Coordinates of C-alpha atoms in Angstrom, one line a residue:
Chain A
M1 CA -20.5 2.3 22.0
I2 CA -17.4 4.7 22.1
K3 CA -15.4 2.3 23.5
F4 CA -16.7 -0.6 21.0
L5 CA -15.3 1.4 18.4
L6 CA -11.7 2.2 19.7
P7 CA -9.1 1.0 16.8
S8 CA -8.2 -1.9 19.3
N9 CA -12.0 -3.3 19.5
I10 CA -12.6 -2.6 15.8
Y11 CA -8.8 -3.7 14.0
F12 CA -9.3 -7.3 14.1
F13 CA -13.2 -7.1 12.2
L14 CA -11.0 -4.5 9.5
G15 CA -8.9 -7.7 7.5
K16 CA -12.3 -9.5 7.7
I17 CA -15.0 -7.2 6.1
I18 CA -11.8 -6.4 3.6
K19 CA -12.0 -10.2 2.4
F20 CA -15.1 -10.5 2.1
I21 CA -15.2 -6.9 0.0
N22 CA -12.9 -8.9 -1.9
S23 CA -14.5 -11.9 -2.2
I24 CA -18.4 -10.5 -3.8
F25 CA -16.6 -7.2 -5.4
F26 CA -15.8 -8.0 -9.2
L27 CA -19.4 -10.5 -9.4
I28 CA -20.9 -7.0 -8.7
L29 CA -18.6 -5.2 -11.0
I30 CA -19.5 -7.4 -13.9
I31 CA -23.1 -7.5 -13.0
G32 CA -22.8 -3.5 -12.6
L33 CA -21.0 -3.1 -15.8
A34 CA -23.3 -5.6 -17.9
F35 CA -26.4 -3.3 -17.0
A36 CA -24.7 0.3 -17.6
L37 CA -23.3 -0.8 -20.8
V38 CA -25.0 -3.2 -22.1
L39 CA -28.4 -4.0 -20.6
S40 CA -30.0 -0.3 -19.8
P41 CA -31.9 1.2 -22.5
P42 CA -30.3 4.6 -24.6
D43 CA -32.0 7.6 -23.7
Y44 CA -34.7 9.5 -26.4
I45 CA -32.9 12.1 -26.5
Q46 CA -29.3 12.2 -25.4
G47 CA -28.7 8.4 -26.6
D48 CA -25.9 6.5 -25.6
S49 CA -24.0 8.7 -23.5
V50 CA -26.6 8.9 -20.7
R51 CA -24.7 5.8 -20.2
I52 CA -21.6 8.1 -18.7
M53 CA -24.5 9.0 -15.9
Y54 CA -24.0 5.1 -14.1
V55 CA -20.2 7.0 -13.3
H56 CA -20.7 10.4 -13.3
V57 CA -24.1 10.0 -10.8
P58 CA -22.6 7.8 -8.3
S59 CA -19.1 9.4 -8.4
A60 CA -20.3 13.1 -7.2
W61 CA -22.7 11.6 -4.7
I62 CA -19.6 9.8 -2.8
G63 CA -16.8 12.8 -3.4
L64 CA -19.8 15.1 -1.9
A65 CA -21.0 12.1 0.9
S66 CA -17.3 11.9 1.9
F67 CA -17.1 16.0 2.3
S68 CA -19.7 15.9 4.2
L69 CA -19.1 12.9 6.8
I70 CA -15.5 14.5 7.0
S71 CA -17.2 18.2 8.0
L72 CA -20.0 16.1 10.5
F73 CA -16.5 14.2 12.5
S74 CA -14.5 17.2 12.1
I75 CA -17.1 19.1 14.2
L76 CA -17.0 15.7 16.7
N77 CA -13.6 16.4 16.9
F78 CA -14.0 20.3 17.7
V79 CA -16.2 19.2 20.7
F80 CA -15.1 14.8 21.9
K81 CA -11.7 15.5 20.8
T82 CA -11.2 12.0 20.1
K83 CA -7.7 10.9 17.5
N84 CA -9.8 8.1 15.9
L85 CA -12.2 10.6 14.2
Y86 CA -9.2 12.1 12.6
L87 CA -7.3 8.8 11.4
I88 CA -11.4 8.3 10.4
N89 CA -11.1 11.5 8.6
K90 CA -7.7 11.3 6.9
S91 CA -9.1 7.8 5.5
I92 CA -11.9 9.3 3.7
A93 CA -10.4 12.6 2.6
P94 CA -8.0 10.3 0.1
I95 CA -11.9 8.4 -1.5
G96 CA -13.7 11.8 -1.6
L97 CA -11.2 13.9 -4.0
L98 CA -11.0 10.8 -5.9
F99 CA -14.7 10.2 -6.6
T100 CA -14.6 14.4 -6.6
S101 CA -12.3 14.7 -9.5
L102 CA -14.1 11.3 -11.1
A103 CA -17.2 13.4 -11.3
V104 CA -16.0 16.5 -12.9
V105 CA -13.8 14.2 -15.7
T106 CA -16.7 12.0 -17.0
G107 CA -19.0 15.6 -16.0
S108 CA -17.2 17.2 -18.7
L109 CA -16.9 13.6 -21.1
W110 CA -20.4 14.1 -21.1
G111 CA -21.0 17.6 -21.2
Q112 CA -19.1 17.5 -25.0
P113 CA -22.3 15.4 -26.4
T114 CA -25.1 16.9 -25.0
W115 CA -24.1 20.7 -24.3
G116 CA -21.6 20.7 -27.0
T117 CA -18.6 21.7 -25.1
W118 CA -16.4 20.1 -22.3
W119 CA -16.8 22.8 -19.4
A120 CA -18.6 26.0 -18.5
W121 CA -18.1 28.0 -15.6
D122 CA -21.6 27.4 -13.9
A123 CA -22.0 27.2 -11.1
R124 CA -22.7 24.0 -10.3
L125 CA -19.2 22.7 -12.4
T126 CA -17.7 25.7 -10.5
S127 CA -18.2 24.7 -6.6
M128 CA -17.3 21.0 -7.7
I129 CA -14.0 22.4 -8.5
I130 CA -13.9 24.2 -5.3
L131 CA -14.7 20.8 -3.4
I132 CA -11.7 19.7 -5.2
F133 CA -9.8 22.5 -3.7
F134 CA -10.8 21.8 -0.4
Y135 CA -10.4 18.0 -0.9
V136 CA -6.5 19.2 -1.7
L137 CA -6.3 22.0 1.2
F138 CA -7.1 19.1 3.4
I139 CA -4.8 16.1 2.9
L140 CA -2.2 18.5 2.3
S141 CA -2.6 20.0 5.7
Y142 CA -2.0 16.8 8.0
K143 CA 1.1 15.9 4.7
L144 CA 3.1 18.9 5.1
I145 CA 2.1 20.2 8.9
K146 CA 4.1 17.8 11.5
K147 CA 2.4 19.2 14.2
E148 CA -0.4 16.7 15.0
D149 CA -2.2 18.6 17.2
L150 CA -1.8 21.6 14.8
A151 CA -2.3 19.5 11.8
V152 CA -5.8 18.4 13.3
K153 CA -6.9 21.9 13.9
V154 CA -6.2 23.0 10.5
S155 CA -8.2 20.2 8.7
S156 CA -10.9 20.3 11.5
F157 CA -10.9 24.1 10.0
L158 CA -10.8 23.8 6.5
A159 CA -13.4 20.8 6.7
I160 CA -16.1 22.5 8.4
I161 CA -15.4 26.0 6.7
G162 CA -15.6 23.5 2.8
S163 CA -19.2 22.1 3.9
I164 CA -21.0 26.3 3.1
N165 CA -19.9 24.6 0.2
L166 CA -21.3 21.5 0.5
I167 CA -24.5 23.7 0.3
I168 CA -24.2 26.0 -2.6
I169 CA -22.8 22.4 -4.9
K170 CA -26.6 21.2 -3.6
Y171 CA -28.6 24.2 -4.6
S172 CA -26.8 25.8 -7.1
V173 CA -29.1 24.3 -9.7
E174 CA -32.0 26.1 -8.3
W175 CA -30.3 29.0 -7.4
W176 CA -28.5 30.1 -10.4
S177 CA -29.6 29.6 -13.9
T178 CA -26.9 26.4 -14.9
L179 CA -26.2 24.5 -17.3
H180 CA -26.1 22.0 -15.4
Q181 CA -30.0 19.9 -15.0
P182 CA -31.7 20.2 -12.1
A183 CA -31.8 16.9 -9.8
S184 CA -33.9 14.5 -11.5
L185 CA -33.6 11.8 -7.5
K186 CA -35.1 14.1 -5.0
L187 CA -35.2 12.6 -1.4
G188 CA -39.2 12.1 -0.3
N189 CA -39.7 13.0 -3.8
S190 CA -40.5 10.3 -7.1
S191 CA -37.8 10.3 -9.3
S192 CA -37.7 11.3 -12.3
I193 CA -35.8 8.3 -13.4
H194 CA -37.0 5.2 -15.5
S195 CA -36.7 1.5 -13.6
S196 CA -34.9 0.6 -16.3
M197 CA -31.9 3.4 -15.4
M198 CA -32.8 3.5 -12.4
L199 CA -32.0 -0.4 -11.8
P200 CA -27.8 0.2 -13.5
L201 CA -27.5 3.6 -11.5
M202 CA -28.1 1.9 -8.2
I203 CA -25.7 -1.3 -8.3
M204 CA -23.4 1.1 -9.4
L205 CA -23.8 3.2 -6.8
L206 CA -23.5 -0.4 -4.3
V207 CA -20.5 -1.1 -7.1
L208 CA -18.6 2.1 -6.2
L209 CA -19.7 2.5 -2.3
L210 CA -17.6 -0.9 -2.0
Y211 CA -14.6 0.3 -3.7
G212 CA -14.9 3.2 -1.4
A213 CA -15.5 1.2 2.1
L214 CA -12.6 -0.8 0.8
I215 CA -10.7 1.6 0.0
F216 CA -11.7 3.3 3.4
L217 CA -10.8 -0.1 6.0
M218 CA -7.1 -0.6 4.1
K219 CA -6.3 3.2 4.9
Y220 CA -7.2 3.3 8.3
K221 CA -5.9 -0.1 9.1
T222 CA -2.7 1.8 7.4
E223 CA -3.0 4.7 10.0
I224 CA -3.7 2.7 13.1
I225 CA -0.3 0.5 12.1
K226 CA 1.2 4.4 11.8
M227 CA 0.3 5.2 15.1
K228 CA 1.4 1.5 17.0
K229 CA 4.2 2.1 15.3
K230 CA 5.1 5.7 16.4
N231 CA 4.7 3.6 20.1
V232 CA 7.0 1.4 19.1
K233 CA 9.3 3.5 18.6
R234 CA 9.0 5.4 22.0
L235 CA 10.3 2.0 23.9
Chain B
M1 CA -23.7 -6.0 -33.7
I2 CA -20.2 -6.2 -31.9
I3 CA -19.1 -2.7 -33.8
N4 CA -22.1 -1.1 -33.0
F5 CA -21.7 -1.9 -29.2
I6 CA -18.3 -0.9 -29.8
S7 CA -19.3 2.7 -31.3
M8 CA -22.7 3.0 -29.2
N9 CA -24.2 5.0 -31.8
G10 CA -21.2 7.6 -32.0
Y11 CA -20.9 8.0 -28.6
G12 CA -18.9 5.3 -28.1
S13 CA -15.8 7.4 -27.1
F14 CA -16.9 9.2 -24.4
V15 CA -18.6 6.2 -22.9
W16 CA -16.0 4.0 -22.9
L17 CA -13.6 6.8 -22.1
S18 CA -15.6 8.2 -19.0
F19 CA -15.6 4.8 -17.8
G20 CA -11.9 3.3 -18.7
I21 CA -10.6 6.1 -16.3
V22 CA -12.5 5.5 -13.9
L23 CA -11.5 1.8 -13.5
I24 CA -8.3 2.7 -13.9
S25 CA -7.7 5.2 -11.6
C26 CA -9.9 3.1 -9.1
L27 CA -7.7 0.2 -9.9
V28 CA -4.2 2.6 -9.5
L29 CA -5.2 4.0 -6.0
Y30 CA -6.4 0.8 -4.7
L31 CA -2.6 -0.5 -6.1
K32 CA -1.2 2.2 -4.0
T33 CA -3.1 1.9 -0.7
K34 CA -2.7 -1.6 -0.2
K35 CA 1.4 -1.8 -1.0
T36 CA 1.6 1.6 1.5
L37 CA -0.8 -0.8 3.4
R38 CA 1.8 -3.9 3.0
K39 CA 5.2 -1.3 3.7
Y40 CA 3.7 -0.2 6.7
E41 CA 2.9 -3.4 8.5
K42 CA 6.0 -4.7 7.3
E43 CA 7.6 -1.5 9.2
F44 CA 5.9 -2.3 11.9
I45 CA 7.6 -5.5 11.4
A46 CA 10.9 -4.3 11.4
E47 CA 11.0 -2.2 14.4
F48 CA 9.2 -4.8 16.3
E49 CA 12.0 -7.1 16.2
T50 CA 14.5 -4.6 16.8
L51 CA 13.3 -4.3 20.8
S52 CA 14.6 -6.0 23.9
E53 CA 13.0 -9.4 24.5
S54 CA 11.7 -8.0 27.7
N55 CA 9.8 -4.9 25.6
K56 CA 8.6 -7.6 23.2
K57 CA 6.7 -9.0 25.6
A58 CA 5.1 -5.6 27.3
V59 CA 4.2 -4.5 23.8
L60 CA 2.2 -7.8 23.0
E61 CA 1.1 -7.7 26.6
K62 CA -0.5 -5.0 26.3
S63 CA -1.5 -4.3 22.7
R64 CA -4.2 -6.0 21.2
I65 CA -3.4 -4.4 17.6
A66 CA 0.4 -5.8 17.8
N67 CA -0.6 -9.1 18.0
Q68 CA -2.2 -8.9 15.1
I69 CA -0.5 -7.4 12.8
L70 CA 2.1 -10.3 14.0
A71 CA -0.2 -12.4 13.7
T72 CA -1.3 -11.5 10.2
N73 CA 2.1 -11.3 8.9
S74 CA 2.9 -14.8 10.0
R75 CA 0.0 -16.1 8.0
A76 CA 1.1 -14.4 5.3
D77 CA 4.2 -15.7 5.1

């Protein structure tokens, strides 16, 4: 299984998957935007401002999921010392940083009409800002440290320490009294979101996941080419 | 009807700005990533072209990825 996931075995498929995502992406994007901006109903309290949810929530989920993956792969990298995991982490990090930043910005734009403020230093918002710092430090660690072994160690250490913040983000709305509402969707529990809003939310999640996958594959392909270029240079 | 859709009952500026920021930042990252990928593909090929014939042969025999990068680029040309 691990052998199958080696860059030399999967490189061939990367181009094909990128082409496939490119071919279906715009259709799903248009369907997602039609549902999010036109077909879904306004909220009975928040009115049309609730439409911000369709970009804010998936962005936050992808931002958190990306760092969770980075932390998991960093732990696995410490154990198995596989360079491929480091390349995967380098390819995921910019996507996570983008979506976490978008979650904060769109959250601020949603906060003004609903809470009456752009920003509050409450636990959820502050822990999301800390996540952005962890992403920035993670990216800087492999950009600034030239020795690859050291860069792997430093970035993995940052990712593992940063995973503590993920738990704080998840439970911040339960542990502290925050301006941010508790989660409306819980795994295994029934959702408090009506299906007319759930459908656009899931379509927009799919759109942003496809976009994330596209960027990941392109970045991963770039990392593999960089590695091969170094090998050619040595000859 | 169109004005209502754009104004979104007074929330238009917040909603459109949110969607606009998301779409523009995603587009910028996509274009930047694509440009970097093309740059490294070209640099790899340039590096490969500087090799001697025997080294070129050795690289092509050993590396399936090198074969695929060169094949993709020749199709793109």
